[in-house]
Tab-separated table of C-alpha atoms and ligand atoms in Angstrom:
chain	number	residue	atom	x	y	z
A	1	ALA	CA	8.970	-0.745	-31.815
A	2	MET	CA	5.978	-0.435	-34.118
A	3	LEU	CA	3.842	0.921	-31.296
A	4	ALA	CA	6.530	3.364	-30.256
A	5	ALA	CA	6.800	4.525	-33.830
A	6	CYS	CA	3.084	5.369	-33.810
A	7	SER	CA	3.654	7.762	-30.956
A	8	GLY	CA	6.463	9.408	-32.894
A	9	GLU	CA	8.497	10.134	-29.763
A	10	LYS	CA	12.283	10.166	-29.967
A	11	ASN	CA	14.580	9.947	-26.996
A	12	PRO	CA	17.653	12.174	-26.635
A	13	ALA	CA	19.877	9.323	-27.877
A	14	GLY	CA	17.915	9.290	-31.113
A	15	GLY	CA	16.008	5.979	-30.685
A	16	GLU	CA	12.289	5.537	-30.235
A	17	ARG	CA	11.133	6.513	-26.761
A	18	ILE	CA	9.132	3.942	-24.855
A	19	VAL	CA	5.691	5.275	-23.950
A	20	LEU	CA	4.327	4.135	-20.585
A	21	GLY	CA	0.735	4.630	-19.474
A	22	PHE	CA	0.555	4.557	-15.683
A	23	SER	CA	-2.687	4.588	-13.723
A	24	GLN	CA	-2.203	5.463	-10.063
A	25	VAL	CA	-4.687	4.752	-7.243
A	26	GLY	CA	-4.851	8.365	-6.047
A	27	ALA	CA	-3.069	10.583	-3.534
A	28	GLU	CA	-4.690	9.137	-0.417
A	29	SER	CA	-1.614	8.740	1.778
A	30	GLU	CA	1.998	9.774	2.378
A	31	TRP	CA	2.921	6.343	1.053
A	32	ARG	CA	1.111	6.975	-2.219
A	33	THR	CA	2.779	10.362	-2.727
A	34	ALA	CA	6.195	8.754	-2.264
A	35	ASN	CA	5.225	5.956	-4.661
A	36	THR	CA	4.138	8.428	-7.356
A	37	GLU	CA	7.357	10.442	-6.990
A	38	SER	CA	9.479	7.314	-7.189
A	39	ILE	CA	7.760	6.181	-10.388
A	40	LYS	CA	7.853	9.608	-12.028
A	41	SER	CA	11.515	10.190	-11.305
A	42	ALA	CA	12.680	6.689	-12.258
A	43	VAL	CA	10.897	6.692	-15.618
A	44	GLN	CA	12.084	10.206	-16.376
A	45	GLU	CA	15.666	9.245	-15.629
A	46	ALA	CA	15.296	6.246	-17.933
A	47	GLY	CA	14.087	8.475	-20.781
A	48	ILE	CA	10.687	6.777	-20.839
A	49	GLN	CA	7.744	8.942	-21.792
A	50	LEU	CA	5.058	8.857	-19.114
A	51	ARG	CA	1.310	9.315	-19.464
A	52	PHE	CA	0.127	9.514	-15.872
A	53	SER	CA	-3.429	9.278	-14.664
A	54	ASP	CA	-4.770	9.628	-11.085
A	55	ALA	CA	-7.887	7.509	-10.402
A	56	GLN	CA	-8.871	9.286	-7.182
A	57	GLN	CA	-9.416	5.892	-5.546
A	58	LYS	CA	-12.149	4.876	-8.018
A	59	GLN	CA	-11.974	1.719	-10.094
A	60	GLU	CA	-14.189	3.170	-12.839
A	61	ASN	CA	-11.667	5.985	-13.361
A	62	GLN	CA	-8.884	3.434	-13.581
A	63	ILE	CA	-10.718	1.349	-16.152
A	64	LYS	CA	-11.301	4.511	-18.225
A	65	ALA	CA	-7.603	5.385	-17.991
A	66	LEU	CA	-6.563	1.889	-19.098
A	67	ARG	CA	-8.955	2.031	-22.057
A	68	SER	CA	-7.563	5.394	-23.044
A	69	PHE	CA	-3.976	4.040	-22.878
A	70	ILE	CA	-5.062	1.171	-25.115
A	71	ALA	CA	-6.665	3.609	-27.579
A	72	GLN	CA	-3.440	5.665	-27.588
A	73	ARG	CA	-1.478	2.470	-28.266
A	74	VAL	CA	1.109	3.084	-25.534
A	75	ASP	CA	3.980	0.568	-25.452
A	76	VAL	CA	3.468	-0.604	-21.864
A	77	ILE	CA	0.708	-0.154	-19.299
A	78	ALA	CA	1.445	-0.227	-15.572
A	79	PHE	CA	-1.058	0.324	-12.813
A	80	SER	CA	-1.691	-0.097	-9.132
A	81	PRO	CA	-5.223	-1.519	-8.945
A	82	VAL	CA	-7.523	0.177	-6.438
A	83	VAL	CA	-9.345	-3.097	-5.708
A	84	GLU	CA	-8.606	-6.742	-6.513
A	85	SER	CA	-11.571	-7.862	-8.602
A	86	GLY	CA	-13.253	-6.650	-11.770
A	87	TRP	CA	-10.241	-6.397	-14.100
A	88	GLU	CA	-10.735	-9.356	-16.427
A	89	THR	CA	-12.452	-7.479	-19.288
A	90	VAL	CA	-10.151	-4.496	-19.560
A	91	LEU	CA	-7.044	-6.671	-19.189
A	92	ARG	CA	-8.290	-8.830	-22.053
A	93	GLU	CA	-8.639	-5.677	-24.138
A	94	ALA	CA	-5.006	-4.784	-23.405
A	95	LYS	CA	-3.911	-8.300	-24.294
A	96	ALA	CA	-5.875	-8.215	-27.554
A	97	ALA	CA	-4.101	-4.938	-28.389
A	98	ASN	CA	-0.762	-6.613	-27.608
A	99	ILE	CA	0.105	-4.154	-24.844
A	100	PRO	CA	1.940	-5.743	-21.897
A	101	VAL	CA	0.596	-4.866	-18.438
A	102	ILE	CA	2.752	-4.621	-15.307
A	103	LEU	CA	1.110	-4.427	-11.881
A	104	THR	CA	2.760	-2.290	-9.235
A	105	ASP	CA	2.017	-2.437	-5.511
A	106	ARG	CA	-1.397	-4.182	-5.537
A	107	ALA	CA	-2.619	-7.496	-6.901
A	108	VAL	CA	-5.640	-8.396	-9.033
A	109	LYS	CA	-7.814	-11.509	-8.912
A	110	VAL	CA	-8.063	-12.894	-12.427
A	111	SER	CA	-8.660	-16.418	-13.678
A	112	ASP	CA	-5.910	-16.105	-16.286
A	113	ASP	CA	-2.579	-14.829	-15.004
A	114	SER	CA	-1.233	-14.327	-18.520
A	115	LEU	CA	-3.266	-11.102	-18.430
A	116	TYR	CA	-0.343	-9.367	-16.715
A	117	VAL	CA	3.416	-9.780	-16.916
A	118	THR	CA	4.410	-9.412	-13.276
A	119	LEU	CA	3.409	-7.863	-9.966
A	120	ILE	CA	6.049	-5.714	-8.252
A	121	GLY	CA	5.092	-5.078	-4.652
A	122	SER	CA	5.023	-5.942	-0.986
A	123	ASP	CA	3.835	-9.089	0.713
A	124	PHE	CA	0.839	-7.549	2.496
A	125	VAL	CA	-0.113	-10.782	4.287
A	126	GLU	CA	3.339	-10.859	5.855
A	127	GLU	CA	2.984	-7.198	6.903
A	128	GLY	CA	-0.236	-8.090	8.752
A	129	ARG	CA	1.562	-11.006	10.408
A	130	LYS	CA	4.458	-8.771	11.473
A	131	ALA	CA	2.055	-6.303	13.108
A	132	ALA	CA	0.394	-9.134	15.045
A	133	ARG	CA	3.697	-10.762	15.995
A	134	TRP	CA	4.899	-7.522	17.541
A	135	LEU	CA	1.693	-7.329	19.597
A	136	LEU	CA	1.920	-10.914	20.803
A	137	GLU	CA	5.651	-11.041	21.369
A	138	GLN	CA	6.900	-7.536	22.118
A	139	SER	CA	4.121	-5.146	23.053
A	140	PRO	CA	3.443	-4.039	26.644
A	141	LEU	CA	0.338	-6.261	26.459
A	142	LYS	CA	2.138	-9.502	25.684
A	143	ASP	CA	2.028	-10.849	29.259
A	144	GLY	CA	-1.058	-10.962	31.397
A	145	THR	CA	-4.354	-12.724	31.680
A	146	GLU	CA	-6.790	-9.936	30.818
A	147	PRO	CA	-8.433	-9.943	27.408
A	148	VAL	CA	-6.881	-7.526	24.906
A	149	ARG	CA	-9.516	-5.612	22.936
A	150	ILE	CA	-8.363	-4.570	19.497
A	151	VAL	CA	-10.008	-2.190	17.046
A	152	GLU	CA	-8.970	-2.360	13.413
A	153	LEU	CA	-8.930	0.420	10.839
A	154	GLN	CA	-9.047	-1.327	7.487
A	155	GLY	CA	-7.755	0.078	4.237
A	156	THR	CA	-9.908	0.508	1.134
A	157	VAL	CA	-12.630	-2.152	0.975
A	158	GLY	CA	-11.723	-4.847	-1.550
A	159	SER	CA	-8.113	-3.678	-1.977
A	160	ALA	CA	-5.289	-6.200	-1.824
A	161	PRO	CA	-3.542	-4.494	1.127
A	162	ALA	CA	-6.756	-4.383	3.188
A	163	ASN	CA	-7.684	-8.003	2.415
A	164	ASP	CA	-4.188	-9.344	2.977
A	165	ARG	CA	-3.221	-7.335	6.075
A	166	MET	CA	-6.468	-8.361	7.732
A	167	LYS	CA	-5.778	-11.982	6.839
A	168	GLY	CA	-2.158	-12.050	8.065
A	169	PHE	CA	-3.018	-10.246	11.300
A	170	LYS	CA	-5.918	-12.590	12.105
A	171	GLU	CA	-3.853	-15.655	11.331
A	172	VAL	CA	-1.195	-14.728	13.917
A	173	ILE	CA	-3.408	-13.396	16.713
A	174	ALA	CA	-5.480	-16.588	16.527
A	175	ALA	CA	-2.610	-18.211	18.455
A	176	ASN	CA	-3.548	-16.275	21.604
A	177	PRO	CA	-7.251	-16.156	22.505
A	178	ARG	CA	-6.661	-13.151	24.811
A	179	PHE	CA	-6.274	-10.992	21.710
A	180	GLN	CA	-9.567	-10.173	20.044
A	181	VAL	CA	-10.606	-7.820	17.273
A	182	VAL	CA	-13.778	-6.255	18.663
A	183	ARG	CA	-14.403	-3.764	15.845
A	184	SER	CA	-13.171	-3.483	12.291
A	185	GLN	CA	-14.106	-0.856	9.736
A	186	SER	CA	-12.626	0.816	6.692
A	187	GLY	CA	-10.990	4.237	6.893
A	188	ASP	CA	-10.085	4.107	3.182
A	189	PHE	CA	-6.348	4.660	3.915
A	190	THR	CA	-6.865	8.391	4.637
A	191	ARG	CA	-6.227	10.522	7.740
A	192	ALA	CA	-9.669	12.125	7.621
A	193	LYS	CA	-11.532	8.808	7.540
A	194	GLY	CA	-9.162	7.226	10.038
A	195	LYS	CA	-10.065	9.973	12.465
A	196	GLU	CA	-13.775	9.727	11.748
A	197	VAL	CA	-13.942	5.950	12.221
A	198	MET	CA	-11.789	6.076	15.356
A	199	GLU	CA	-14.234	8.604	16.824
A	200	ALA	CA	-17.031	6.108	16.199
A	201	PHE	CA	-14.978	3.293	17.788
A	202	LEU	CA	-14.349	5.424	20.875
A	203	LYS	CA	-17.990	6.360	21.135
A	204	ALA	CA	-19.057	2.729	20.970
A	205	GLU	CA	-16.329	1.230	23.141
A	206	GLY	CA	-15.549	4.023	25.596
A	207	SER	CA	-12.218	3.498	27.308
A	208	SER	CA	-12.234	-0.276	26.845
A	209	ILE	CA	-10.030	-0.234	23.720
A	210	ASP	CA	-6.541	-1.608	24.366
A	211	VAL	CA	-5.085	-1.660	20.857
A	212	LEU	CA	-5.549	0.041	17.523
A	213	PHE	CA	-4.316	-1.831	14.465
A	214	ALA	CA	-4.375	0.563	11.495
A	215	HIS	CA	-3.716	-0.757	7.986
A	216	ASN	CA	-1.649	2.351	7.253
A	217	ASP	CA	0.134	5.171	9.075
A	218	ASP	CA	-2.131	7.916	7.750
A	219	MET	CA	-5.219	6.352	9.331
A	220	ALA	CA	-3.247	5.847	12.561
A	221	ILE	CA	-2.270	9.538	12.529
A	222	GLY	CA	-5.900	10.564	12.026
A	223	ALA	CA	-6.938	8.199	14.831
A	224	ILE	CA	-4.295	9.646	17.163
A	225	GLN	CA	-6.068	12.997	16.881
A	226	ALA	CA	-9.417	11.388	17.731
A	227	ILE	CA	-7.879	9.614	20.737
A	228	GLU	CA	-6.356	12.841	22.039
A	229	GLU	CA	-9.616	14.703	21.552
A	230	ALA	CA	-11.313	11.993	23.614
A	231	GLY	CA	-8.898	12.806	26.454
A	232	LEU	CA	-6.844	9.608	26.127
A	233	LYS	CA	-3.123	9.138	25.543
A	234	PRO	CA	-2.309	7.485	22.202
A	235	GLY	CA	0.585	5.038	22.469
A	236	GLN	CA	-0.111	4.602	26.157
A	237	ASP	CA	-3.816	4.207	26.974
A	238	ILE	CA	-4.206	2.666	23.534
A	239	VAL	CA	-1.287	0.792	22.000
A	240	ILE	CA	-1.052	1.633	18.291
A	241	VAL	CA	0.382	-0.551	15.539
A	242	SER	CA	0.346	0.554	11.918
A	243	ILE	CA	1.895	-0.124	8.538
A	244	ASP	CA	4.019	1.813	5.968
A	245	ALA	CA	6.806	3.461	8.041
A	246	VAL	CA	6.413	6.886	6.418
A	247	ARG	CA	8.055	9.932	7.985
A	248	GLY	CA	4.810	10.979	9.678
A	249	ALA	CA	4.834	7.660	11.550
A	250	PHE	CA	8.388	8.274	12.758
A	251	GLU	CA	7.357	11.706	14.011
A	252	ALA	CA	4.414	10.153	15.865
A	253	MET	CA	6.706	7.472	17.337
A	254	MET	CA	9.243	10.073	18.466
A	255	ALA	CA	6.388	11.943	20.178
A	256	GLY	CA	5.494	8.667	21.924
A	257	LYS	CA	2.066	8.485	20.253
A	258	LEU	CA	2.584	5.504	17.950
A	259	ASN	CA	4.168	2.284	19.186
A	260	VAL	CA	5.324	0.534	16.067
A	261	THR	CA	5.136	0.659	12.285
A	262	VAL	CA	5.694	-2.173	9.829
A	263	GLU	CA	7.548	-1.085	6.727
A	264	CYS	CA	5.852	-1.085	3.323
A	265	ASN	CA	8.264	0.239	0.725
A	266	PRO	CA	6.727	2.600	-1.873
A	267	LEU	CA	9.946	3.219	-3.826
A	268	LEU	CA	9.040	0.921	-6.699
A	269	GLY	CA	10.090	3.195	-9.591
A	270	PRO	CA	13.505	1.640	-10.312
A	271	GLN	CA	12.102	-1.907	-10.281
A	272	LEU	CA	9.302	-0.835	-12.609
A	273	VAL	CA	11.842	0.590	-15.060
A	274	ASP	CA	13.842	-2.672	-14.966
A	275	ALA	CA	10.684	-4.647	-15.643
A	276	ILE	CA	9.733	-2.381	-18.570
A	277	HIS	CA	13.148	-2.927	-20.153
A	278	ALA	CA	12.907	-6.675	-19.614
A	279	VAL	CA	9.480	-6.798	-21.251
A	280	ARG	CA	10.630	-4.732	-24.227
A	281	GLU	CA	13.686	-6.928	-24.709
A	282	GLY	CA	11.688	-10.126	-24.383
A	283	ARG	CA	13.521	-11.240	-21.216
A	284	PRO	CA	11.446	-13.442	-18.883
A	285	LEU	CA	10.306	-12.019	-15.542
A	286	PRO	CA	9.074	-13.786	-12.412
A	287	LYS	CA	5.312	-13.480	-11.898
A	288	ARG	CA	5.935	-11.859	-8.529
A	289	ILE	CA	8.707	-9.424	-7.519
A	290	VAL	CA	8.629	-8.936	-3.736
A	291	VAL	CA	10.135	-5.972	-1.891
A	292	GLU	CA	12.246	-6.464	1.294
A	293	GLU	CA	10.890	-4.761	4.411
A	294	SER	CA	11.386	-4.400	8.191
A	295	VAL	CA	9.621	-3.284	11.392
A	296	PHE	CA	10.437	-0.115	13.419
A	297	THR	CA	9.567	0.516	17.066
A	298	ARG	CA	9.463	3.874	18.823
A	299	GLU	CA	12.666	2.993	20.659
A	300	GLN	CA	14.452	2.964	17.307
A	301	ALA	CA	12.583	5.934	15.801
A	302	ALA	CA	14.967	8.806	16.564
A	303	GLU	CA	17.986	6.871	15.332
A	304	VAL	CA	16.395	5.633	12.122
A	305	PHE	CA	14.433	8.806	11.215
A	306	PRO	CA	17.282	10.677	9.442
A	307	THR	CA	17.836	7.734	7.089
A	308	ARG	CA	14.204	7.475	5.943
A	309	ARG	CA	13.615	8.377	2.302
A	310	TYR	CA	9.813	8.712	2.414
B	401	AHR	O1	-1.180	-0.399	-1.443
B	401	AHR	C1	-0.355	0.125	-0.462
B	401	AHR	C2	-1.148	0.932	0.508
B	401	AHR	O2	-1.853	1.944	-0.150
B	401	AHR	C3	-0.364	1.655	1.567
B	401	AHR	O3	-0.099	0.904	2.691
B	401	AHR	C4	-1.302	2.762	1.897
B	401	AHR	O4	-0.755	3.781	2.681
B	401	AHR	C5	-1.651	3.173	0.514
B	401	AHR	O5	-2.652	4.072	0.437
């Protein structure tokens, strides 16, 4: 209450308005845009005052934003960390200033987990496993004796989703030695880089690529363009598995160009608001709040598409 009083904001009901400082990763993907909208609309509906900062996928910008929230003495800080490591110092500064920190979407690696209240987000390791399970158990390549050559488009280097999706995928494909990742490189979760790296993969591997595993739909969509420009049929000559289940992925599946997408739910706004209220009221929260998710194939795409909210 004291911190809120410093900001002098009143809500329409007459009480002190909670001030939230939120540092977002950037606007790198369809997923991220949906995540930002969900957070903005949920906090607005709750009458929380938002100070929003876009880090343009750079950790240094995020650290600056967090320091500025601390200097402004906001009531709560929430952020989706670009990468996993390097947060210890700034999180200690927030703790020293008595400002609770909530992580959304991505995890941090810190030696002291009292430096944040909770992490609200997906189980990225499980998403990687789901992608691999589909390949091994349901894809057109599941039976046979030939080796299956996989190229992987990784997300942002050092980010929790890239580290964890890679880990979960590897863990499951290890069960079948036919399936091998022959190339793996980061496309930074964007369409432009996904396309660029896929072009390099195609140049190096020619037509010997059987599968593309992309850590998000945007990179898969960029890669689809590169595959078509190389005169190959995406979804057919190269089986494509990606993650997020954004509308663009459904469109690609309905066009037959993407085989499957594993859902990663960006609509975290309402859960963030609940967590903020819990923190303010001193109610305990679990250290980890996981979001429920499924897998969608192109056979289901047309039916499911109208119900998608992002
Ligand atoms: O952290 C979640 C990931 O970040 C999404 O899968 C990706 O699209 C986004 O950029």
